[in-house]
Amino acid sequence: MKAKIIGTGSYVPPKIITNDDLSKIVDTSDEWIRSRTGIEERRVSDPQTATSDLAYFAAKRALLSSKTDPMSIDLILVATCSPDTLFPSVSCIIQDRLGAQNAAAMDLSAACSGFNFALATAASFIESGNYKNILVVGADTLTKYLDWTDRNTCILFGDGAGAVMLKATDEDCGVLSSYLKAKGEDGKFLVMPGGGSRDPEMKNKRFIRMEGKEVFKFAVKALEESVLEVLKLSGMDISDIDFVIPHQANIRIIDHVIKKFNLPKDKVYVNLQKYGNTSAASIPMALDEAVAGNKIKKGDIVVLSGFGAGLTYAANLVKWG
Ligand code: COA
């Protein structure tokens, strides 16, 4: 049995913040942000909107596109590091809203790598024969945890959600291999210190703290390694790739990999100019857009590859069905 992606969906909140808007709050400019990151604008949730709201709409669209009855879902897996509450989980909240009473539900925390970790977990559940229909969602609202006076971080992130519906199949398609890695010793480079059990009273404000240069160096290597290794696990190499969906963090990180592997630019999907880094939502949002734009066809070999806090990095190799 393999896990086939039978539908995708995504959702972003309507409010747009442009680089020019940011230059009115911190000492930055549209030119600096575009040239150093590729980002032009990002979406920001209003105070009433939580991660589960975005996750719900993305999930609903994935169910519609795959014509899935919510009652047939066996498991809902939500990758997020910005849940509405520590519990109940986002997955339980959307289980209720979707009317998926037969589904088990759990969240998975691997920051921006979360969707790839969740997809790999879901594929293993399907391959084991335990479950047939799994909804995987990546959703984050990191703009709620930004220090809007810190120009090193507040320019990078945006809110969003993306989802895929997986079905057990004996066809020659689906998730072929997964490569998951963690580098806990470098976790200090990207941290949200406040609000956890080490600081329940939030003496440290719950803001993202990042050493950008260190994360950049890690990200370039992580993307490179995860693409090569996930291909190797299926006995393939760079020449077998039809399409790459990298984590949408910084165009310079993506360009490095394009150059390193000599990939044609039209084989690598980029939408970070519109959304910034949407964390666990970035890859499923880009996948949904690529599918809607007919960029991926039946039989294509697609690499989904990303990195994030932890530090973590991961890739999945998918044969499109
Ligand atoms: N606007 C204007 N200037 C800025 C700025 C901003 N938003 N942020 C930093 N600068 C300044 C710095 O203060 C520095 O000035 P100095 O030379 O006078 O000291 C200069 O620009 C260069 O800063 P530096 O940190 O070297 O820039 P960079 O090229 O490394 O780019 C990042 C910074 C954050 C864009 C880049 O390091 C990055 O993308 N890192 C990875 C982050 C990431 O992807 N995180 C999420 C992982 S999932």
Short mmCIF file of C-alpha atoms and ligand atoms in Angstrom, two decimals:
data_model
loop_
_atom_site.label_atom_id
_atom_site.label_comp_id
_atom_site.label_asym_id
_atom_site.label_seq_id
_atom_site.Cartn_x
_atom_site.Cartn_y
_atom_site.Cartn_z
CA MET A 1 0.00 0.00 0.00
CA LYS A 2 1.13 3.54 -0.78
CA ALA A 3 -0.24 6.91 0.35
CA LYS A 4 -1.60 8.79 -2.67
CA ILE A 5 -2.37 12.52 -2.53
CA ILE A 6 -5.92 12.69 -3.87
CA GLY A 7 -6.70 16.34 -3.12
CA THR A 8 -5.14 19.58 -1.91
CA GLY A 9 -6.40 22.83 -0.39
CA SER A 10 -5.08 26.05 1.10
CA TYR A 11 -6.24 29.21 2.80
CA VAL A 12 -4.69 32.55 3.76
CA PRO A 13 -6.27 35.38 5.74
CA PRO A 14 -7.27 38.41 3.61
CA LYS A 15 -5.18 41.13 5.26
CA ILE A 16 -1.97 41.97 3.35
CA ILE A 17 1.06 43.70 4.86
CA THR A 18 3.52 44.95 2.23
CA ASN A 19 7.21 45.71 2.66
CA ASP A 20 6.38 49.42 2.45
CA ASP A 21 3.91 48.97 5.34
CA LEU A 22 6.74 47.39 7.40
CA SER A 23 9.14 50.21 6.56
CA LYS A 24 6.77 52.50 8.47
CA ILE A 25 7.17 50.40 11.66
CA VAL A 26 10.85 49.34 11.59
CA ASP A 27 14.04 50.64 10.00
CA THR A 28 13.85 48.68 6.74
CA SER A 29 12.91 49.15 3.09
CA ASP A 30 11.12 47.33 0.28
CA GLU A 31 14.43 47.19 -1.59
CA TRP A 32 16.28 45.55 1.35
CA ILE A 33 13.59 42.93 2.01
CA ARG A 34 13.15 42.04 -1.69
CA SER A 35 16.86 41.75 -2.38
CA ARG A 36 17.76 39.84 0.83
CA THR A 37 14.69 37.54 0.98
CA GLY A 38 12.52 37.79 -2.19
CA ILE A 39 9.47 38.59 -0.06
CA GLU A 40 7.13 41.37 -1.25
CA GLU A 41 4.12 40.94 1.02
CA ARG A 42 2.61 38.56 3.58
CA ARG A 43 -0.83 37.72 5.06
CA VAL A 44 -1.64 38.53 8.67
CA SER A 45 -4.56 37.12 10.70
CA ASP A 46 -6.81 39.46 12.63
CA PRO A 47 -6.89 39.09 16.45
CA GLN A 48 -10.07 36.95 16.34
CA THR A 49 -8.55 34.39 13.96
CA ALA A 50 -6.55 31.45 15.32
CA THR A 51 -4.56 28.72 13.58
CA SER A 52 -7.51 26.28 13.62
CA ASP A 53 -9.59 28.75 11.59
CA LEU A 54 -7.03 28.76 8.77
CA ALA A 55 -6.52 24.98 9.11
CA TYR A 56 -10.28 24.38 8.88
CA PHE A 57 -10.69 26.29 5.60
CA ALA A 58 -7.65 24.64 4.00
CA ALA A 59 -8.88 21.20 5.14
CA LYS A 60 -12.39 21.85 3.83
CA ARG A 61 -10.93 22.71 0.40
CA ALA A 62 -8.79 19.54 0.38
CA LEU A 63 -11.89 17.47 1.21
CA LEU A 64 -13.84 19.19 -1.58
CA SER A 65 -11.11 18.71 -4.18
CA SER A 66 -10.75 15.03 -3.25
CA LYS A 67 -14.53 14.49 -2.87
CA THR A 68 -13.93 13.02 0.58
CA ASP A 69 -16.77 12.42 3.03
CA PRO A 70 -15.51 13.69 6.44
CA MET A 71 -16.94 10.55 8.08
CA SER A 72 -14.51 8.41 6.06
CA ILE A 73 -11.39 10.09 7.52
CA ASP A 74 -9.42 7.76 9.82
CA LEU A 75 -6.84 10.27 11.10
CA ILE A 76 -6.32 14.03 11.12
CA LEU A 77 -2.71 15.16 11.55
CA VAL A 78 -2.03 18.87 11.94
CA ALA A 79 1.53 20.19 11.83
CA THR A 80 1.71 23.45 13.74
CA CYS A 81 3.88 25.32 16.24
CA SER A 82 1.25 28.00 16.89
CA PRO A 83 -1.79 26.05 18.14
CA ASP A 84 -4.90 27.92 19.40
CA THR A 85 -4.26 26.48 22.88
CA LEU A 86 -1.77 23.95 24.29
CA PHE A 87 -4.79 21.67 24.42
CA PRO A 88 -7.13 20.77 22.90
CA SER A 89 -5.05 20.35 19.75
CA VAL A 90 -5.82 22.10 16.47
CA SER A 91 -6.54 18.67 14.97
CA CYS A 92 -9.27 18.00 17.56
CA ILE A 93 -10.78 21.44 16.97
CA ILE A 94 -11.02 20.87 13.22
CA GLN A 95 -12.17 17.27 13.66
CA ASP A 96 -15.25 18.72 15.37
CA ARG A 97 -15.76 21.52 12.80
CA LEU A 98 -15.38 19.17 9.82
CA GLY A 99 -17.75 16.58 11.33
CA ALA A 100 -15.10 13.86 11.07
CA GLN A 101 -16.38 11.83 14.03
CA ASN A 102 -14.58 8.62 13.01
CA ALA A 103 -11.14 10.21 12.88
CA ALA A 104 -8.34 10.06 15.43
CA ALA A 105 -6.68 13.46 15.73
CA MET A 106 -3.29 14.74 16.82
CA ASP A 107 -0.92 17.66 16.30
CA LEU A 108 2.73 17.34 15.41
CA SER A 109 5.37 19.92 16.27
CA ALA A 110 8.38 20.30 14.01
CA ALA A 111 8.02 24.01 13.19
CA CYS A 112 8.58 24.82 9.50
CA SER A 113 9.50 21.15 8.81
CA GLY A 114 6.20 20.04 10.35
CA PHE A 115 4.28 19.32 7.16
CA ASN A 116 7.00 17.01 5.83
CA PHE A 117 7.19 15.18 9.19
CA ALA A 118 3.39 14.83 9.23
CA LEU A 119 3.20 13.63 5.63
CA ALA A 120 5.85 10.99 6.34
CA THR A 121 4.01 9.90 9.51
CA ALA A 122 0.71 9.66 7.65
CA ALA A 123 2.29 7.69 4.81
CA SER A 124 3.71 5.20 7.34
CA PHE A 125 0.28 4.72 8.95
CA ILE A 126 -1.15 3.97 5.50
CA GLU A 127 1.70 1.67 4.47
CA SER A 128 1.28 -0.28 7.73
CA GLY A 129 -2.34 -0.96 6.78
CA ASN A 130 -3.67 0.72 9.95
CA TYR A 131 -5.45 3.60 8.18
CA LYS A 132 -6.81 4.26 4.69
CA ASN A 133 -7.82 7.93 4.64
CA ILE A 134 -5.69 10.58 6.35
CA LEU A 135 -6.03 14.35 6.29
CA VAL A 136 -2.69 16.15 6.74
CA VAL A 137 -2.67 19.89 7.43
CA GLY A 138 0.16 22.38 7.90
CA ALA A 139 -1.03 25.60 9.56
CA ASP A 140 0.63 28.44 11.44
CA THR A 141 -0.03 32.01 12.53
CA LEU A 142 3.50 33.07 13.40
CA THR A 143 2.70 36.77 12.90
CA LYS A 144 1.06 36.56 16.34
CA TYR A 145 4.48 35.77 17.83
CA LEU A 146 6.54 38.43 16.11
CA ASP A 147 8.30 41.27 17.83
CA TRP A 148 7.24 44.09 15.47
CA THR A 149 10.24 46.15 16.62
CA ASP A 150 12.75 43.44 15.54
CA ARG A 151 13.56 43.93 11.85
CA ASN A 152 15.55 40.67 11.79
CA THR A 153 12.38 38.59 12.20
CA CYS A 154 9.21 40.62 11.59
CA ILE A 155 9.87 40.94 7.85
CA LEU A 156 10.08 37.20 7.25
CA PHE A 157 6.89 35.50 8.38
CA GLY A 158 3.23 35.31 7.31
CA ASP A 159 0.12 33.29 8.20
CA GLY A 160 -1.53 30.49 6.23
CA ALA A 161 -2.65 26.87 6.01
CA GLY A 162 -2.36 24.07 3.46
CA ALA A 163 -3.80 20.57 3.44
CA VAL A 164 -3.64 17.29 1.55
CA MET A 165 -5.97 14.31 1.60
CA LEU A 166 -4.16 10.95 1.46
CA LYS A 167 -5.71 7.66 0.43
CA ALA A 168 -4.34 4.12 0.51
CA THR A 169 -3.68 2.86 -3.00
CA ASP A 170 -2.06 -0.12 -4.69
CA GLU A 171 -1.38 1.99 -7.79
CA ASP A 172 2.24 2.86 -8.68
CA CYS A 173 2.14 6.36 -7.12
CA GLY A 174 2.11 8.22 -3.81
CA VAL A 175 4.78 8.90 -1.19
CA LEU A 176 7.83 6.88 -2.30
CA SER A 177 10.30 7.78 0.44
CA SER A 178 10.80 10.15 3.37
CA TYR A 179 13.97 11.58 4.92
CA LEU A 180 13.56 13.14 8.38
CA LYS A 181 16.37 14.69 10.45
CA ALA A 182 16.87 16.78 13.60
CA LYS A 183 19.84 18.76 14.92
CA GLY A 184 18.80 19.55 18.48
CA GLU A 185 22.25 20.90 19.35
CA ASP A 186 21.56 23.92 17.13
CA GLY A 187 18.06 24.58 18.45
CA LYS A 188 19.28 27.80 20.06
CA PHE A 189 19.46 29.55 16.69
CA LEU A 190 15.67 29.74 16.31
CA VAL A 191 13.64 29.91 19.49
CA MET A 192 10.29 31.01 20.89
CA PRO A 193 11.21 31.17 24.60
CA GLY A 194 8.09 32.39 26.40
CA GLY A 195 4.93 30.57 27.38
CA GLY A 196 6.18 26.97 27.55
CA SER A 197 6.62 24.89 30.73
CA ARG A 198 10.04 26.51 31.33
CA ASP A 199 8.38 29.90 31.46
CA PRO A 200 4.65 29.50 32.05
CA GLU A 201 4.28 33.06 33.32
CA MET A 202 5.88 34.38 30.15
CA LYS A 203 8.70 36.38 31.75
CA ASN A 204 10.16 36.15 28.26
CA LYS A 205 7.58 37.49 25.85
CA ARG A 206 6.45 34.83 23.45
CA PHE A 207 8.43 36.22 20.48
CA ILE A 208 10.52 34.49 17.84
CA ARG A 209 14.24 34.96 18.38
CA MET A 210 16.57 34.04 15.53
CA GLU A 211 20.20 34.15 14.53
CA GLY A 212 19.53 34.66 10.85
CA LYS A 213 22.99 33.98 9.50
CA GLU A 214 23.31 30.66 11.38
CA VAL A 215 19.86 29.55 10.23
CA PHE A 216 20.71 30.56 6.67
CA LYS A 217 23.89 28.44 6.63
CA PHE A 218 22.01 25.47 8.10
CA ALA A 219 19.08 25.88 5.67
CA VAL A 220 21.22 25.79 2.54
CA LYS A 221 22.90 22.54 3.64
CA ALA A 222 19.64 21.04 4.93
CA LEU A 223 17.81 21.61 1.66
CA GLU A 224 20.68 20.19 -0.36
CA GLU A 225 21.11 17.09 1.84
CA SER A 226 17.41 16.30 2.15
CA VAL A 227 16.80 16.48 -1.61
CA LEU A 228 19.75 14.18 -2.38
CA GLU A 229 19.02 11.70 0.43
CA VAL A 230 15.29 11.32 -0.22
CA LEU A 231 16.04 10.58 -3.88
CA LYS A 232 18.73 8.05 -2.87
CA LEU A 233 16.21 6.21 -0.64
CA SER A 234 14.17 5.48 -3.79
CA GLY A 235 17.21 4.71 -5.96
CA MET A 236 16.89 7.99 -7.87
CA ASP A 237 19.05 11.05 -8.50
CA ILE A 238 18.66 14.72 -9.47
CA SER A 239 17.99 13.82 -13.12
CA ASP A 240 14.78 12.01 -12.08
CA ILE A 241 13.19 15.14 -10.58
CA ASP A 242 10.23 16.68 -12.42
CA PHE A 243 9.28 19.25 -9.79
CA VAL A 244 10.56 20.61 -6.48
CA ILE A 245 8.51 22.34 -3.80
CA PRO A 246 10.97 23.81 -1.33
CA HIS A 247 10.10 25.48 1.96
CA GLN A 248 9.36 29.12 1.14
CA ALA A 249 11.68 30.95 3.53
CA ASN A 250 14.12 32.97 1.45
CA ILE A 251 14.67 33.07 -2.34
CA ARG A 252 18.44 33.11 -1.80
CA ILE A 253 18.24 29.70 -0.06
CA ILE A 254 16.15 28.30 -2.92
CA ASP A 255 18.40 29.85 -5.60
CA HIS A 256 21.43 28.22 -4.00
CA VAL A 257 19.86 24.78 -4.45
CA ILE A 258 18.72 25.57 -8.01
CA LYS A 259 22.32 26.50 -8.85
CA LYS A 260 23.92 23.61 -6.99
CA PHE A 261 21.80 21.00 -8.77
CA ASN A 262 21.59 22.91 -12.05
CA LEU A 263 17.79 22.71 -11.97
CA PRO A 264 15.69 24.60 -14.54
CA LYS A 265 13.93 27.45 -12.67
CA ASP A 266 10.50 26.36 -13.93
CA LYS A 267 10.91 23.02 -12.10
CA VAL A 268 11.09 24.74 -8.71
CA TYR A 269 7.97 26.33 -7.28
CA VAL A 270 8.27 29.73 -5.62
CA ASN A 271 5.44 31.78 -4.11
CA LEU A 272 7.23 33.32 -1.12
CA GLN A 273 6.99 36.79 -2.71
CA LYS A 274 3.24 36.74 -1.87
CA TYR A 275 3.20 35.04 1.52
CA GLY A 276 6.64 35.17 3.18
CA ASN A 277 7.52 32.21 5.38
CA THR A 278 4.27 30.57 6.50
CA SER A 279 6.06 27.85 8.51
CA ALA A 280 4.31 24.44 8.38
CA ALA A 281 1.84 25.83 5.82
CA SER A 282 4.47 26.82 3.27
CA ILE A 283 4.91 23.51 1.40
CA PRO A 284 1.23 22.40 1.27
CA MET A 285 0.18 25.94 0.24
CA ALA A 286 2.74 25.93 -2.59
CA LEU A 287 1.70 22.39 -3.58
CA ASP A 288 -1.95 23.42 -3.75
CA GLU A 289 -1.09 26.42 -5.95
CA ALA A 290 1.12 24.32 -8.21
CA VAL A 291 -1.64 21.72 -8.62
CA ALA A 292 -4.24 24.44 -9.34
CA GLY A 293 -1.87 25.94 -11.93
CA ASN A 294 -1.44 22.50 -13.64
CA LYS A 295 2.28 22.53 -12.96
CA ILE A 296 2.29 18.88 -11.84
CA LYS A 297 1.10 16.02 -14.03
CA LYS A 298 0.38 12.34 -13.48
CA GLY A 299 3.58 10.33 -13.10
CA ASP A 300 5.74 13.33 -12.13
CA ILE A 301 8.42 12.81 -9.50
CA VAL A 302 7.99 15.63 -6.98
CA VAL A 303 10.34 16.50 -4.10
CA LEU A 304 8.93 18.36 -1.08
CA SER A 305 11.82 19.63 1.00
CA GLY A 306 12.20 21.98 3.95
CA PHE A 307 13.82 22.95 7.24
CA GLY A 308 12.87 24.71 10.44
CA ALA A 309 13.27 25.29 14.16
CA GLY A 310 14.49 22.36 16.25
CA LEU A 311 16.56 22.50 14.18
CA THR A 312 14.80 20.06 11.90
CA TYR A 313 14.83 19.23 8.20
CA ALA A 314 12.95 16.78 6.03
CA ALA A 315 11.92 15.76 2.55
CA ASN A 316 9.32 13.52 0.94
CA LEU A 317 9.51 12.07 -2.56
CA VAL A 318 6.12 11.75 -4.22
CA LYS A 319 5.10 10.15 -7.50
CA TRP A 320 2.04 12.10 -8.58
CA GLY A 321 -0.97 9.90 -9.28
N1 COA B 1 16.07 45.84 6.93
C1 COA B 1 17.21 46.53 6.72
N2 COA B 1 18.40 46.12 7.19
C2 COA B 1 18.44 44.99 7.88
C3 COA B 1 17.28 44.21 8.14
C4 COA B 1 16.07 44.69 7.64
N3 COA B 1 14.91 44.04 7.81
N4 COA B 1 17.64 43.13 8.85
C5 COA B 1 18.97 43.21 9.04
N5 COA B 1 19.44 44.34 8.46
C6 COA B 1 20.83 44.83 8.41
C7 COA B 1 21.68 44.25 9.53
O1 COA B 1 21.54 45.02 10.69
C8 COA B 1 23.06 44.35 8.92
O2 COA B 1 23.53 45.65 9.05
P1 COA B 1 25.09 45.93 9.39
O3 COA B 1 25.85 45.38 8.22
O4 COA B 1 25.12 47.40 9.52
O5 COA B 1 25.35 45.19 10.67
C9 COA B 1 22.82 44.09 7.43
O6 COA B 1 21.42 44.39 7.21
C10 COA B 1 23.08 42.66 7.02
O7 COA B 1 22.44 41.83 7.96
P2 COA B 1 22.58 40.27 7.91
O8 COA B 1 21.94 39.66 9.11
O9 COA B 1 24.01 39.93 7.58
O10 COA B 1 21.69 39.97 6.62
P3 COA B 1 21.53 38.62 5.87
O11 COA B 1 22.00 38.77 4.48
O12 COA B 1 22.06 37.46 6.66
O13 COA B 1 19.95 38.50 5.82
C11 COA B 1 18.18 37.27 6.83
C12 COA B 1 19.23 38.36 7.02
C13 COA B 1 17.42 37.10 8.14
C14 COA B 1 17.23 37.67 5.72
C15 COA B 1 18.91 35.94 6.45
O14 COA B 1 19.98 35.71 7.33
C16 COA B 1 17.98 34.75 6.44
O15 COA B 1 17.08 34.66 5.65
N6 COA B 1 18.26 33.75 7.32
C17 COA B 1 17.44 32.58 7.40
C18 COA B 1 16.18 32.89 8.18
C19 COA B 1 15.10 31.86 8.02
O16 COA B 1 14.87 31.36 6.96
N7 COA B 1 14.43 31.56 9.12
C20 COA B 1 13.33 30.66 9.16
C21 COA B 1 13.79 29.28 9.06
S1 COA B 1 12.42 28.20 8.89
#
